[in-house]
PDB file of C-alpha atoms and ligand atoms in Angstrom:
ATOM      1  CA  MET V  17      34.721  -4.883  83.261  1.00 75.00           C
ATOM      2  CA  SER V  18      37.254  -3.400  80.846  1.00 86.00           C
ATOM      3  CA  ARG V  19      37.701   0.341  80.984  1.00 91.00           C
ATOM      4  CA  ILE V  20      37.363   2.119  77.640  1.00 92.00           C
ATOM      5  CA  HIS V  21      38.888   5.584  77.708  1.00 93.00           C
ATOM      6  CA  ASP V  22      36.306   8.087  76.399  1.00 95.00           C
ATOM      7  CA  TYR V  23      34.357   6.054  73.838  1.00 96.00           C
ATOM      8  CA  SER V  24      32.767   9.242  72.484  1.00 95.00           C
ATOM      9  CA  SER V  25      36.124  10.362  71.023  1.00 96.00           C
ATOM     10  CA  LEU V  26      37.308   6.932  69.824  1.00 98.00           C
ATOM     11  CA  PHE V  27      36.431   7.582  66.162  1.00 98.00           C
ATOM     12  CA  SER V  28      36.832  11.359  66.289  1.00 98.00           C
ATOM     13  CA  LEU V  29      39.309  13.247  64.117  1.00 98.00           C
ATOM     14  CA  ALA V  30      38.687  16.558  65.849  1.00 98.00           C
ATOM     15  CA  GLY V  31      41.495  19.051  65.340  1.00 98.00           C
ATOM     16  CA  LYS V  32      43.337  17.004  62.693  1.00 98.00           C
ATOM     17  CA  THR V  33      44.847  18.316  59.466  1.00 98.00           C
ATOM     18  CA  ALA V  34      44.445  15.976  56.504  1.00 98.00           C
ATOM     19  CA  VAL V  35      45.647  15.770  52.902  1.00 99.00           C
ATOM     20  CA  VAL V  36      43.911  13.699  50.232  1.00 99.00           C
ATOM     21  CA  THR V  37      45.434  13.184  46.804  1.00 99.00           C
ATOM     22  CA  GLY V  38      42.939  12.606  44.016  1.00 98.00           C
ATOM     23  CA  GLY V  39      40.414  14.248  46.325  1.00 98.00           C
ATOM     24  CA  SER V  40      38.450  15.897  43.531  1.00 98.00           C
ATOM     25  CA  ARG V  41      36.193  12.912  42.808  1.00 98.00           C
ATOM     26  CA  GLY V  42      35.570   9.214  43.349  1.00 98.00           C
ATOM     27  CA  LEU V  43      37.126   7.379  46.285  1.00 98.00           C
ATOM     28  CA  GLY V  44      39.300  10.376  47.213  1.00 98.00           C
ATOM     29  CA  LEU V  45      36.253  12.603  47.547  1.00 98.00           C
ATOM     30  CA  HIS V  46      34.485   9.916  49.616  1.00 98.00           C
ATOM     31  CA  ALA V  47      37.524   9.786  51.929  1.00 99.00           C
ATOM     32  CA  ALA V  48      37.705  13.589  52.138  1.00 98.00           C
ATOM     33  CA  THR V  49      34.002  13.744  53.025  1.00 98.00           C
ATOM     34  CA  GLY V  50      34.476  11.218  55.836  1.00 98.00           C
ATOM     35  CA  LEU V  51      37.492  13.058  57.232  1.00 98.00           C
ATOM     36  CA  ILE V  52      35.567  16.318  57.375  1.00 98.00           C
ATOM     37  CA  LEU V  53      32.475  14.720  58.931  1.00 98.00           C
ATOM     38  CA  ALA V  54      34.660  12.985  61.550  1.00 98.00           C
ATOM     39  CA  GLY V  55      35.994  16.367  62.686  1.00 98.00           C
ATOM     40  CA  CYS V  56      39.143  17.290  60.741  1.00 98.00           C
ATOM     41  CA  THR V  57      39.605  21.019  61.045  1.00 98.00           C
ATOM     42  CA  LYS V  58      41.788  21.456  57.970  1.00 98.00           C
ATOM     43  CA  LEU V  59      41.788  19.509  54.720  1.00 98.00           C
ATOM     44  CA  VAL V  60      43.832  19.994  51.563  1.00 98.00           C
ATOM     45  CA  ILE V  61      42.863  18.112  48.413  1.00 98.00           C
ATOM     46  CA  THR V  62      44.754  17.839  45.169  1.00 98.00           C
ATOM     47  CA  SER V  63      44.328  16.648  41.584  1.00 98.00           C
ATOM     48  CA  ARG V  64      45.557  17.918  38.208  1.00 98.00           C
ATOM     49  CA  ASN V  65      42.373  19.794  37.362  1.00 98.00           C
ATOM     50  CA  ALA V  66      42.047  23.097  39.278  1.00 98.00           C
ATOM     51  CA  ASP V  67      38.356  23.537  38.361  1.00 98.00           C
ATOM     52  CA  ALA V  68      37.462  20.032  39.540  1.00 98.00           C
ATOM     53  CA  CYS V  69      39.366  20.713  42.781  1.00 98.00           C
ATOM     54  CA  ALA V  70      37.458  23.977  43.264  1.00 98.00           C
ATOM     55  CA  ASP V  71      34.119  22.176  42.762  1.00 98.00           C
ATOM     56  CA  ALA V  72      35.093  19.493  45.288  1.00 98.00           C
ATOM     57  CA  VAL V  73      36.187  22.154  47.795  1.00 98.00           C
ATOM     58  CA  LYS V  74      32.793  23.810  47.384  1.00 98.00           C
ATOM     59  CA  SER V  75      30.939  20.576  48.041  1.00 98.00           C
ATOM     60  CA  LEU V  76      33.133  19.759  51.075  1.00 98.00           C
ATOM     61  CA  ARG V  77      32.612  23.242  52.520  1.00 98.00           C
ATOM     62  CA  SER V  78      28.852  22.765  52.111  1.00 98.00           C
ATOM     63  CA  LEU V  79      29.063  20.081  54.816  1.00 97.00           C
ATOM     64  CA  SER V  80      29.221  23.102  57.141  1.00 91.00           C
ATOM     65  CA  THR V  81      31.470  21.638  59.804  1.00 95.00           C
ATOM     66  CA  GLY V  82      33.529  24.821  59.984  1.00 97.00           C
ATOM     67  CA  ALA V  83      36.619  23.049  58.644  1.00 98.00           C
ATOM     68  CA  ILE V  84      39.073  24.927  56.455  1.00 98.00           C
ATOM     69  CA  VAL V  85      39.042  23.171  53.065  1.00 98.00           C
ATOM     70  CA  LEU V  86      41.668  24.111  50.481  1.00 98.00           C
ATOM     71  CA  SER V  87      42.943  22.785  47.188  1.00 98.00           C
ATOM     72  CA  LEU V  88      46.445  22.689  45.774  1.00 98.00           C
ATOM     73  CA  PRO V  89      46.340  21.327  42.215  1.00 98.00           C
ATOM     74  CA  ALA V  90      49.379  19.301  41.088  1.00 98.00           C
ATOM     75  CA  ASN V  91      50.315  16.598  38.615  1.00 98.00           C
ATOM     76  CA  LEU V  92      51.700  13.967  40.948  1.00 98.00           C
ATOM     77  CA  SER V  93      53.041  11.916  38.025  1.00 97.00           C
ATOM     78  CA  SER V  94      56.016  14.238  37.923  1.00 97.00           C
ATOM     79  CA  PRO V  95      58.642  14.085  40.712  1.00 97.00           C
ATOM     80  CA  SER V  96      59.208  17.843  40.450  1.00 98.00           C
ATOM     81  CA  GLU V  97      55.470  18.428  40.863  1.00 98.00           C
ATOM     82  CA  VAL V  98      55.427  16.208  43.955  1.00 98.00           C
ATOM     83  CA  GLU V  99      58.257  18.362  45.315  1.00 98.00           C
ATOM     84  CA  ARG V 100      56.418  21.603  44.502  1.00 98.00           C
ATOM     85  CA  PHE V 101      53.227  20.208  46.019  1.00 98.00           C
ATOM     86  CA  VAL V 102      54.889  19.386  49.340  1.00 98.00           C
ATOM     87  CA  LYS V 103      56.785  22.700  49.374  1.00 98.00           C
ATOM     88  CA  GLU V 104      53.547  24.671  48.965  1.00 98.00           C
ATOM     89  CA  LEU V 105      51.692  22.347  51.340  1.00 98.00           C
ATOM     90  CA  THR V 106      54.090  23.193  54.171  1.00 98.00           C
ATOM     91  CA  PRO V 107      52.891  26.784  54.834  1.00 98.00           C
ATOM     92  CA  MET V 108      49.273  25.820  54.014  1.00 98.00           C
ATOM     93  CA  THR V 109      49.309  23.218  56.805  1.00 98.00           C
ATOM     94  CA  ASP V 110      51.589  25.172  59.130  1.00 98.00           C
ATOM     95  CA  GLY V 111      54.066  22.283  58.862  1.00 98.00           C
ATOM     96  CA  ARG V 112      51.611  19.764  60.296  1.00 98.00           C
ATOM     97  CA  VAL V 113      49.884  16.866  58.500  1.00 98.00           C
ATOM     98  CA  ASP V 114      48.158  14.385  60.810  1.00 99.00           C
ATOM     99  CA  ILE V 115      46.606  12.323  58.012  1.00 99.00           C
ATOM    100  CA  LEU V 116      47.798  11.662  54.464  1.00 99.00           C
ATOM    101  CA  ILE V 117      45.614   9.693  52.072  1.00 99.00           C
ATOM    102  CA  ALA V 118      47.717   8.719  49.025  1.00 99.00           C
ATOM    103  CA  ASN V 119      44.775   7.943  46.777  1.00 98.00           C
ATOM    104  CA  ALA V 120      45.473   9.447  43.330  1.00 98.00           C
ATOM    105  CA  GLY V 121      45.863   6.660  40.828  1.00 98.00           C
ATOM    106  CA  ALA V 122      45.350   5.660  37.235  1.00 98.00           C
ATOM    107  CA  THR V 123      44.595   2.460  35.380  1.00 97.00           C
ATOM    108  CA  TRP V 124      45.214   1.086  31.893  1.00 97.00           C
ATOM    109  CA  GLY V 125      43.419  -1.781  30.197  1.00 96.00           C
ATOM    110  CA  GLU V 126      44.764  -3.223  26.948  1.00 96.00           C
ATOM    111  CA  SER V 127      45.582  -6.605  25.503  1.00 97.00           C
ATOM    112  CA  PHE V 128      48.949  -8.149  26.344  1.00 97.00           C
ATOM    113  CA  ASP V 129      50.468  -7.992  22.830  1.00 97.00           C
ATOM    114  CA  THR V 130      50.004  -4.248  22.449  1.00 97.00           C
ATOM    115  CA  HIS V 131      50.375  -3.284  26.122  1.00 97.00           C
ATOM    116  CA  SER V 132      53.099  -0.654  25.708  1.00 97.00           C
ATOM    117  CA  ASP V 133      55.976   0.442  27.893  1.00 98.00           C
ATOM    118  CA  ALA V 134      54.345   3.892  28.101  1.00 98.00           C
ATOM    119  CA  ALA V 135      51.137   2.362  29.486  1.00 97.00           C
ATOM    120  CA  PHE V 136      53.061   0.298  32.053  1.00 98.00           C
ATOM    121  CA  ASP V 137      55.160   3.313  33.012  1.00 98.00           C
ATOM    122  CA  LYS V 138      52.141   5.591  33.455  1.00 98.00           C
ATOM    123  CA  VAL V 139      50.504   3.410  36.098  1.00 98.00           C
ATOM    124  CA  MET V 140      53.687   2.377  37.910  1.00 98.00           C
ATOM    125  CA  ASN V 141      54.817   5.997  38.003  1.00 98.00           C
ATOM    126  CA  LEU V 142      51.647   7.452  39.547  1.00 98.00           C
ATOM    127  CA  ASN V 143      50.497   4.448  41.576  1.00 98.00           C
ATOM    128  CA  VAL V 144      53.852   3.502  43.107  1.00 98.00           C
ATOM    129  CA  ARG V 145      56.757   5.888  42.534  1.00 98.00           C
ATOM    130  CA  SER V 146      54.812   9.066  43.260  1.00 98.00           C
ATOM    131  CA  VAL V 147      53.249   7.471  46.363  1.00 98.00           C
ATOM    132  CA  PHE V 148      56.734   6.697  47.695  1.00 98.00           C
ATOM    133  CA  ASN V 149      58.038  10.193  46.892  1.00 98.00           C
ATOM    134  CA  LEU V 150      54.962  11.848  48.376  1.00 98.00           C
ATOM    135  CA  ILE V 151      55.204   9.933  51.643  1.00 99.00           C
ATOM    136  CA  ARG V 152      58.977  10.498  51.850  1.00 98.00           C
ATOM    137  CA  LEU V 153      58.685  14.247  51.290  1.00 98.00           C
ATOM    138  CA  CYS V 154      55.657  14.578  53.601  1.00 99.00           C
ATOM    139  CA  THR V 155      57.432  12.793  56.466  1.00 99.00           C
ATOM    140  CA  PRO V 156      58.660  16.047  58.103  1.00 98.00           C
ATOM    141  CA  LEU V 157      55.062  17.326  58.051  1.00 98.00           C
ATOM    142  CA  LEU V 158      53.769  14.070  59.534  1.00 98.00           C
ATOM    143  CA  GLU V 159      56.463  14.261  62.202  1.00 98.00           C
ATOM    144  CA  GLY V 160      55.448  17.885  62.796  1.00 98.00           C
ATOM    145  CA  ALA V 161      51.930  16.652  63.590  1.00 98.00           C
ATOM    146  CA  VAL V 162      53.248  13.940  65.930  1.00 98.00           C
ATOM    147  CA  LYS V 163      55.336  16.505  67.784  1.00 98.00           C
ATOM    148  CA  ARG V 164      52.456  18.913  68.234  1.00 97.00           C
ATOM    149  CA  SER V 165      49.636  16.470  68.997  1.00 98.00           C
ATOM    150  CA  GLY V 166      51.548  13.780  70.867  1.00 98.00           C
ATOM    151  CA  GLU V 167      49.483  11.312  68.821  1.00 98.00           C
ATOM    152  CA  LYS V 168      50.308   9.015  65.920  1.00 98.00           C
ATOM    153  CA  ALA V 169      50.130  10.443  62.396  1.00 99.00           C
ATOM    154  CA  ARG V 170      48.490   8.244  59.755  1.00 99.00           C
ATOM    155  CA  VAL V 171      49.142   7.443  56.128  1.00 99.00           C
ATOM    156  CA  ILE V 172      46.691   5.407  54.097  1.00 99.00           C
ATOM    157  CA  THR V 173      47.701   4.141  50.695  1.00 99.00           C
ATOM    158  CA  VAL V 174      45.066   3.023  48.223  1.00 98.00           C
ATOM    159  CA  GLY V 175      45.777  -0.364  46.716  1.00 98.00           C
ATOM    160  CA  SER V 176      43.114  -2.587  45.204  1.00 98.00           C
ATOM    161  CA  ILE V 177      41.979  -6.170  45.361  1.00 97.00           C
ATOM    162  CA  ALA V 178      43.657  -6.234  41.926  1.00 97.00           C
ATOM    163  CA  GLY V 179      46.872  -6.253  43.963  1.00 97.00           C
ATOM    164  CA  LEU V 180      45.739  -9.278  45.978  1.00 97.00           C
ATOM    165  CA  GLN V 181      44.434 -11.538  43.228  1.00 93.00           C
ATOM    166  CA  VAL V 182      44.678 -11.822  39.445  1.00 90.00           C
ATOM    167  CA  GLY V 183      42.308  -9.353  37.825  1.00 84.00           C
ATOM    168  CA  ALA V 184      41.644  -8.542  34.193  1.00 90.00           C
ATOM    169  CA  ILE V 185      43.551 -10.356  31.476  1.00 89.00           C
ATOM    170  CA  GLY V 186      42.760 -10.516  27.767  1.00 91.00           C
ATOM    171  CA  GLU V 187      41.412  -7.618  25.723  1.00 94.00           C
ATOM    172  CA  HIS V 188      41.279  -5.217  28.702  1.00 94.00           C
ATOM    173  CA  GLY V 189      44.217  -6.668  30.600  1.00 95.00           C
ATOM    174  CA  THR V 190      45.414  -4.522  33.503  1.00 96.00           C
ATOM    175  CA  TYR V 191      48.948  -5.945  33.742  1.00 97.00           C
ATOM    176  CA  GLY V 192      50.708  -2.773  34.872  1.00 97.00           C
ATOM    177  CA  TYR V 193      47.827  -1.665  37.101  1.00 98.00           C
ATOM    178  CA  ALA V 194      47.637  -4.985  38.963  1.00 97.00           C
ATOM    179  CA  ALA V 195      51.419  -5.005  39.417  1.00 98.00           C
ATOM    180  CA  SER V 196      51.329  -1.405  40.667  1.00 98.00           C
ATOM    181  CA  LYS V 197      48.637  -2.181  43.232  1.00 98.00           C
ATOM    182  CA  ALA V 198      50.499  -5.263  44.516  1.00 98.00           C
ATOM    183  CA  ALA V 199      53.614  -3.065  44.736  1.00 98.00           C
ATOM    184  CA  VAL V 200      51.942  -0.306  46.712  1.00 98.00           C
ATOM    185  CA  LEU V 201      50.558  -2.828  49.226  1.00 98.00           C
ATOM    186  CA  HIS V 202      54.054  -4.225  49.744  1.00 98.00           C
ATOM    187  CA  LEU V 203      55.561  -0.744  49.941  1.00 98.00           C
ATOM    188  CA  THR V 204      53.061   0.145  52.659  1.00 98.00           C
ATOM    189  CA  LYS V 205      54.271  -2.750  54.828  1.00 98.00           C
ATOM    190  CA  HIS V 206      57.894  -1.641  54.446  1.00 98.00           C
ATOM    191  CA  LEU V 207      57.057   1.948  55.344  1.00 98.00           C
ATOM    192  CA  ALA V 208      54.987   0.845  58.340  1.00 98.00           C
ATOM    193  CA  ILE V 209      58.162  -0.621  59.809  1.00 98.00           C
ATOM    194  CA  GLU V 210      60.335   2.314  58.739  1.00 98.00           C
ATOM    195  CA  LEU V 211      58.048   5.037  60.046  1.00 98.00           C
ATOM    196  CA  GLY V 212      56.230   3.348  62.950  1.00 98.00           C
ATOM    197  CA  PRO V 213      59.094   4.162  65.358  1.00 98.00           C
ATOM    198  CA  ARG V 214      58.823   7.795  64.202  1.00 98.00           C
ATOM    199  CA  GLY V 215      55.150   7.922  65.241  1.00 98.00           C
ATOM    200  CA  ILE V 216      53.648   7.452  61.782  1.00 99.00           C
ATOM    201  CA  LEU V 217      51.333   4.507  61.087  1.00 99.00           C
ATOM    202  CA  LEU V 218      50.864   3.196  57.557  1.00 98.00           C
ATOM    203  CA  ASN V 219      48.012   1.055  56.330  1.00 99.00           C
ATOM    204  CA  ALA V 220      46.574   0.249  52.936  1.00 99.00           C
ATOM    205  CA  ILE V 221      43.005  -0.132  51.818  1.00 98.00           C
ATOM    206  CA  ALA V 222      42.308  -2.547  48.986  1.00 98.00           C
ATOM    207  CA  PRO V 223      38.941  -1.618  47.512  1.00 98.00           C
ATOM    208  CA  GLY V 224      36.947  -3.913  45.267  1.00 98.00           C
ATOM    209  CA  LEU V 225      34.830  -2.385  42.530  1.00 97.00           C
ATOM    210  CA  PHE V 226      33.313   1.033  43.331  1.00 98.00           C
ATOM    211  CA  PRO V 227      31.441   3.128  40.765  1.00 98.00           C
ATOM    212  CA  SER V 228      33.676   6.059  39.725  1.00 97.00           C
ATOM    213  CA  LYS V 229      35.039   7.756  36.619  1.00 96.00           C
ATOM    214  CA  MET V 230      37.847   5.180  36.552  1.00 95.00           C
ATOM    215  CA  THR V 231      35.475   2.210  36.589  1.00 96.00           C
ATOM    216  CA  GLY V 232      32.526   3.584  34.572  1.00 94.00           C
ATOM    217  CA  ALA V 233      33.535   1.864  31.316  1.00 93.00           C
ATOM    218  CA  ILE V 234      34.460  -1.420  33.040  1.00 93.00           C
ATOM    219  CA  ILE V 235      31.100  -1.556  34.823  1.00 95.00           C
ATOM    220  CA  ALA V 236      29.178  -0.686  31.655  1.00 94.00           C
ATOM    221  CA  ARG V 237      30.810  -3.388  29.511  1.00 93.00           C
ATOM    222  CA  SER V 238      30.660  -6.028  32.264  1.00 92.00           C
ATOM    223  CA  GLY V 239      26.906  -6.063  32.793  1.00 93.00           C
ATOM    224  CA  GLY V 240      26.232  -3.087  35.080  1.00 96.00           C
ATOM    225  CA  GLU V 241      26.363  -2.431  38.809  1.00 96.00           C
ATOM    226  CA  GLU V 242      23.636  -4.814  39.920  1.00 96.00           C
ATOM    227  CA  SER V 243      24.908  -7.829  38.055  1.00 95.00           C
ATOM    228  CA  LEU V 244      28.552  -7.201  39.032  1.00 95.00           C
ATOM    229  CA  GLY V 245      27.504  -6.708  42.642  1.00 96.00           C
ATOM    230  CA  LYS V 246      26.215 -10.278  42.708  1.00 95.00           C
ATOM    231  CA  GLU V 247      29.796 -11.523  42.261  1.00 93.00           C
ATOM    232  CA  SER V 248      30.481 -10.439  45.834  1.00 95.00           C
ATOM    233  CA  PRO V 249      29.252 -12.453  48.856  1.00 97.00           C
ATOM    234  CA  ASN V 250      27.439  -9.390  50.197  1.00 96.00           C
ATOM    235  CA  GLY V 251      25.701  -8.856  46.875  1.00 97.00           C
ATOM    236  CA  ARG V 252      26.717  -5.336  45.913  1.00 98.00           C
ATOM    237  CA  LEU V 253      29.466  -3.009  44.744  1.00 98.00           C
ATOM    238  CA  GLY V 254      31.174  -0.499  47.023  1.00 98.00           C
ATOM    239  CA  LYS V 255      29.428   2.605  48.368  1.00 98.00           C
ATOM    240  CA  PRO V 256      30.889   5.911  49.636  1.00 98.00           C
ATOM    241  CA  GLU V 257      30.110   4.875  53.242  1.00 98.00           C
ATOM    242  CA  ASP V 258      32.393   1.847  52.872  1.00 98.00           C
ATOM    243  CA  ILE V 259      35.373   4.125  52.174  1.00 98.00           C
ATOM    244  CA  VAL V 260      34.334   6.610  54.866  1.00 98.00           C
ATOM    245  CA  GLY V 261      34.009   3.929  57.563  1.00 98.00           C
ATOM    246  CA  SER V 262      37.362   2.324  56.819  1.00 98.00           C
ATOM    247  CA  VAL V 263      39.301   5.567  56.460  1.00 99.00           C
ATOM    248  CA  VAL V 264      37.862   7.124  59.623  1.00 99.00           C
ATOM    249  CA  PHE V 265      38.595   3.938  61.594  1.00 98.00           C
ATOM    250  CA  LEU V 266      42.197   3.724  60.378  1.00 99.00           C
ATOM    251  CA  CYS V 267      42.854   7.433  61.053  1.00 99.00           C
ATOM    252  CA  SER V 268      41.231   7.585  64.483  1.00 98.00           C
ATOM    253  CA  ARG V 269      42.254   6.465  67.978  1.00 98.00           C
ATOM    254  CA  ALA V 270      40.232   3.312  67.264  1.00 98.00           C
ATOM    255  CA  GLY V 271      42.855   2.363  64.643  1.00 98.00           C
ATOM    256  CA  GLU V 272      45.912   3.265  66.720  1.00 98.00           C
ATOM    257  CA  HIS V 273      47.196  -0.314  67.028  1.00 98.00           C
ATOM    258  CA  VAL V 274      46.703  -1.141  63.342  1.00 98.00           C
ATOM    259  CA  ASN V 275      49.924  -0.716  61.350  1.00 98.00           C
ATOM    260  CA  GLY V 276      51.170  -2.349  58.155  1.00 98.00           C
ATOM    261  CA  ALA V 277      47.734  -3.808  57.476  1.00 98.00           C
ATOM    262  CA  VAL V 278      45.900  -4.265  54.197  1.00 98.00           C
ATOM    263  CA  LEU V 279      42.155  -3.822  54.549  1.00 98.00           C
ATOM    264  CA  PRO V 280      40.141  -5.243  51.649  1.00 98.00           C
ATOM    265  CA  ILE V 281      36.868  -3.342  51.133  1.00 98.00           C
ATOM    266  CA  ASP V 282      35.057  -5.592  48.702  1.00 98.00           C
ATOM    267  CA  GLY V 283      32.255  -7.408  50.524  1.00 98.00           C
ATOM    268  CA  GLY V 284      34.418 -10.535  50.587  1.00 97.00           C
ATOM    269  CA  LYS V 285      34.879 -10.897  46.824  1.00 96.00           C
ATOM    270  CA  HIS V 286      38.624 -11.535  47.090  1.00 95.00           C
ATOM    271  CA  VAL V 287      38.108 -14.684  49.160  1.00 95.00           C
ATOM    272  CA  VAL V 288      35.674 -16.306  46.704  1.00 93.00           C
ATOM    273  CA  PRO V 289      37.479 -19.183  44.936  1.00 89.00           C
ATOM    274  CA  SER V 290      37.096 -19.305  41.159  1.00 84.00           C
ATOM    275  CA  TRP V 291      35.101 -22.564  41.356  1.00 89.00           C
ATOM    276  CA  VAL V 292      32.394 -21.044  43.583  1.00 91.00           C
ATOM    277  CA  LYS V 293      29.504 -19.449  41.689  1.00 87.00           C
ATOM    278  CA  LEU V 294      27.443 -17.047  43.826  1.00 88.00           C
TER     279      LEU V 294
HETATM  280  N1  NAP O  16      36.926   2.728  41.819  1.00 97.99           N
HETATM  281  C1  NAP O  16      37.338   1.494  42.102  1.00 97.99           C
HETATM  282  O1  NAP O  16      36.615   0.506  41.908  1.00 97.99           O
HETATM  283  C2  NAP O  16      38.703   1.273  42.693  1.00 97.99           C
HETATM  284  C3  NAP O  16      39.009  -0.026  43.139  1.00 97.99           C
HETATM  285  C4  NAP O  16      40.254  -0.270  43.695  1.00 97.99           C
HETATM  286  C5  NAP O  16      41.166   0.760  43.824  1.00 97.99           C
HETATM  287  N2  NAP O  16      40.850   2.012  43.372  1.00 97.99           N
HETATM  288  C6  NAP O  16      41.868   3.050  43.527  1.00 97.99           C
HETATM  289  O2  NAP O  16      41.306   4.154  44.183  1.00 97.99           O
HETATM  290  C7  NAP O  16      41.952   5.350  43.756  1.00 97.99           C
HETATM  291  C8  NAP O  16      40.900   6.321  43.258  1.00 97.99           C
HETATM  292  O3  NAP O  16      40.188   5.720  42.188  1.00 97.99           O
HETATM  293  P1  NAP O  16      38.807   6.284  41.626  1.00 97.99           P
HETATM  294  O4  NAP O  16      38.025   5.126  41.189  1.00 97.99           O
HETATM  295  O5  NAP O  16      38.235   7.266  42.577  1.00 97.99           O
HETATM  296  O6  NAP O  16      39.361   7.018  40.314  1.00 97.99           O
HETATM  297  P2  NAP O  16      38.983   8.395  39.618  1.00 97.99           P
HETATM  298  O7  NAP O  16      37.535   8.655  39.723  1.00 97.99           O
HETATM  299  O8  NAP O  16      39.591   8.320  38.262  1.00 97.99           O
HETATM  300  O9  NAP O  16      39.750   9.477  40.501  1.00 97.99           O
HETATM  301  C9  NAP O  16      41.155   9.570  40.438  1.00 97.99           C
HETATM  302  C10 NAP O  16      41.578  10.840  41.158  1.00 97.99           C
HETATM  303  O10 NAP O  16      42.998  10.944  41.042  1.00 97.99           O
HETATM  304  C11 NAP O  16      43.316  12.193  40.382  1.00 97.99           C
HETATM  305  N3  NAP O  16      44.503  12.026  39.542  1.00 97.99           N
HETATM  306  C12 NAP O  16      44.648  11.204  38.471  1.00 97.99           C
HETATM  307  N4  NAP O  16      45.869  11.341  37.935  1.00 97.99           N
HETATM  308  C13 NAP O  16      46.522  12.259  38.706  1.00 97.99           C
HETATM  309  C14 NAP O  16      47.805  12.842  38.665  1.00 97.99           C
HETATM  310  N5  NAP O  16      48.699  12.522  37.700  1.00 97.99           N
HETATM  311  N6  NAP O  16      48.138  13.768  39.614  1.00 97.99           N
HETATM  312  C15 NAP O  16      47.248  14.122  40.579  1.00 97.99           C
HETATM  313  N7  NAP O  16      46.011  13.612  40.659  1.00 97.99           N
HETATM  314  C16 NAP O  16      45.650  12.693  39.733  1.00 97.99           C
HETATM  315  C17 NAP O  16      42.059  12.509  39.556  1.00 97.99           C
HETATM  316  O11 NAP O  16      41.950  13.884  39.212  1.00 97.99           O
HETATM  317  P3  NAP O  16      42.535  14.486  37.822  1.00 97.99           P
HETATM  318  O12 NAP O  16      42.224  13.509  36.744  1.00 97.99           O
HETATM  319  O13 NAP O  16      41.829  15.807  37.678  1.00 97.99           O
HETATM  320  O14 NAP O  16      44.001  14.669  38.046  1.00 97.99           O
HETATM  321  C18 NAP O  16      40.988  12.086  40.548  1.00 97.99           C
HETATM  322  O15 NAP O  16      40.831  13.073  41.541  1.00 97.99           O
HETATM  323  C19 NAP O  16      42.956   4.933  42.699  1.00 97.99           C
HETATM  324  O16 NAP O  16      44.222   4.758  43.285  1.00 97.99           O
HETATM  325  C20 NAP O  16      42.411   3.594  42.231  1.00 97.99           C
HETATM  326  O17 NAP O  16      43.396   2.768  41.679  1.00 97.99           O
HETATM  327  C21 NAP O  16      39.653   2.283  42.807  1.00 97.99           C
END
């Protein structure tokens, strides 16, 4: 019989300090909820909108786990704001970040002929450059957590299945977005090798379509949630629990030997060949 060391704590995040960018709504708020429910004792969320952050903090505190939940609004599109964010994060976290979820992102859909440099720049800047800068500047805090806990720190980047396969072209083409998501998946693999020896594990999630503010218009013009869900082998779109389960696994002891991985969370949609009609 194999001996499993303390199964009851395998998925626990008890005592961890976590940071979630874009934690005010959507997938970031799902991730933040999971981290709190799995036992994190301190959580800092960020987005540009201070009121939206305050509302999210309120809803996370209402989970009544006793965790300290704080917000630190910042516009992560700007390198100087990323710097300010990390500077102010340092005393808030006592120099210790066990878990960083680099989730904040933006999309842009427009036809190829008018798809501007500004549109391309906006998504590459937030979805790739700021993720790199954030992870780089947070590394001392992640190392601070490793030193104090003796356990691996975790970074999860948020890619997309749009970074694994060709997504929208035509009128609502997401040329820059798809390129940015492919880039962040590749970046994650590089950083897994760079930071693994320093005790920091990096993995990416690649969600399929989840209802959120970002995807509301896409879902509405493409036939609605039920009909779009049928394009996936498991017959539905993503749910909050799908993000929670994956994030908690990757951040817990259960995920301690997973590094440099890309985890698609799409019910298998990305493996369906174009000639197969479900
Ligand atoms: N929903 C999906 O189907 C899906 C699928 C694959 C991947 N993803 C990825 O998952 C992540 C979250 O997407 P979502 O659907 O939850 O989108 P969302 O509802 O639009 O949420 C995006 C979050 O990021 C924040 N944010 C946006 N720009 C920011 C900036 N410049 N600085 C700081 N925070 C910023 C937003 O708050 P503010 O606007 O207040 O700043 C919000 O909290 C993104 O990286 C997205 O590409 C989503």
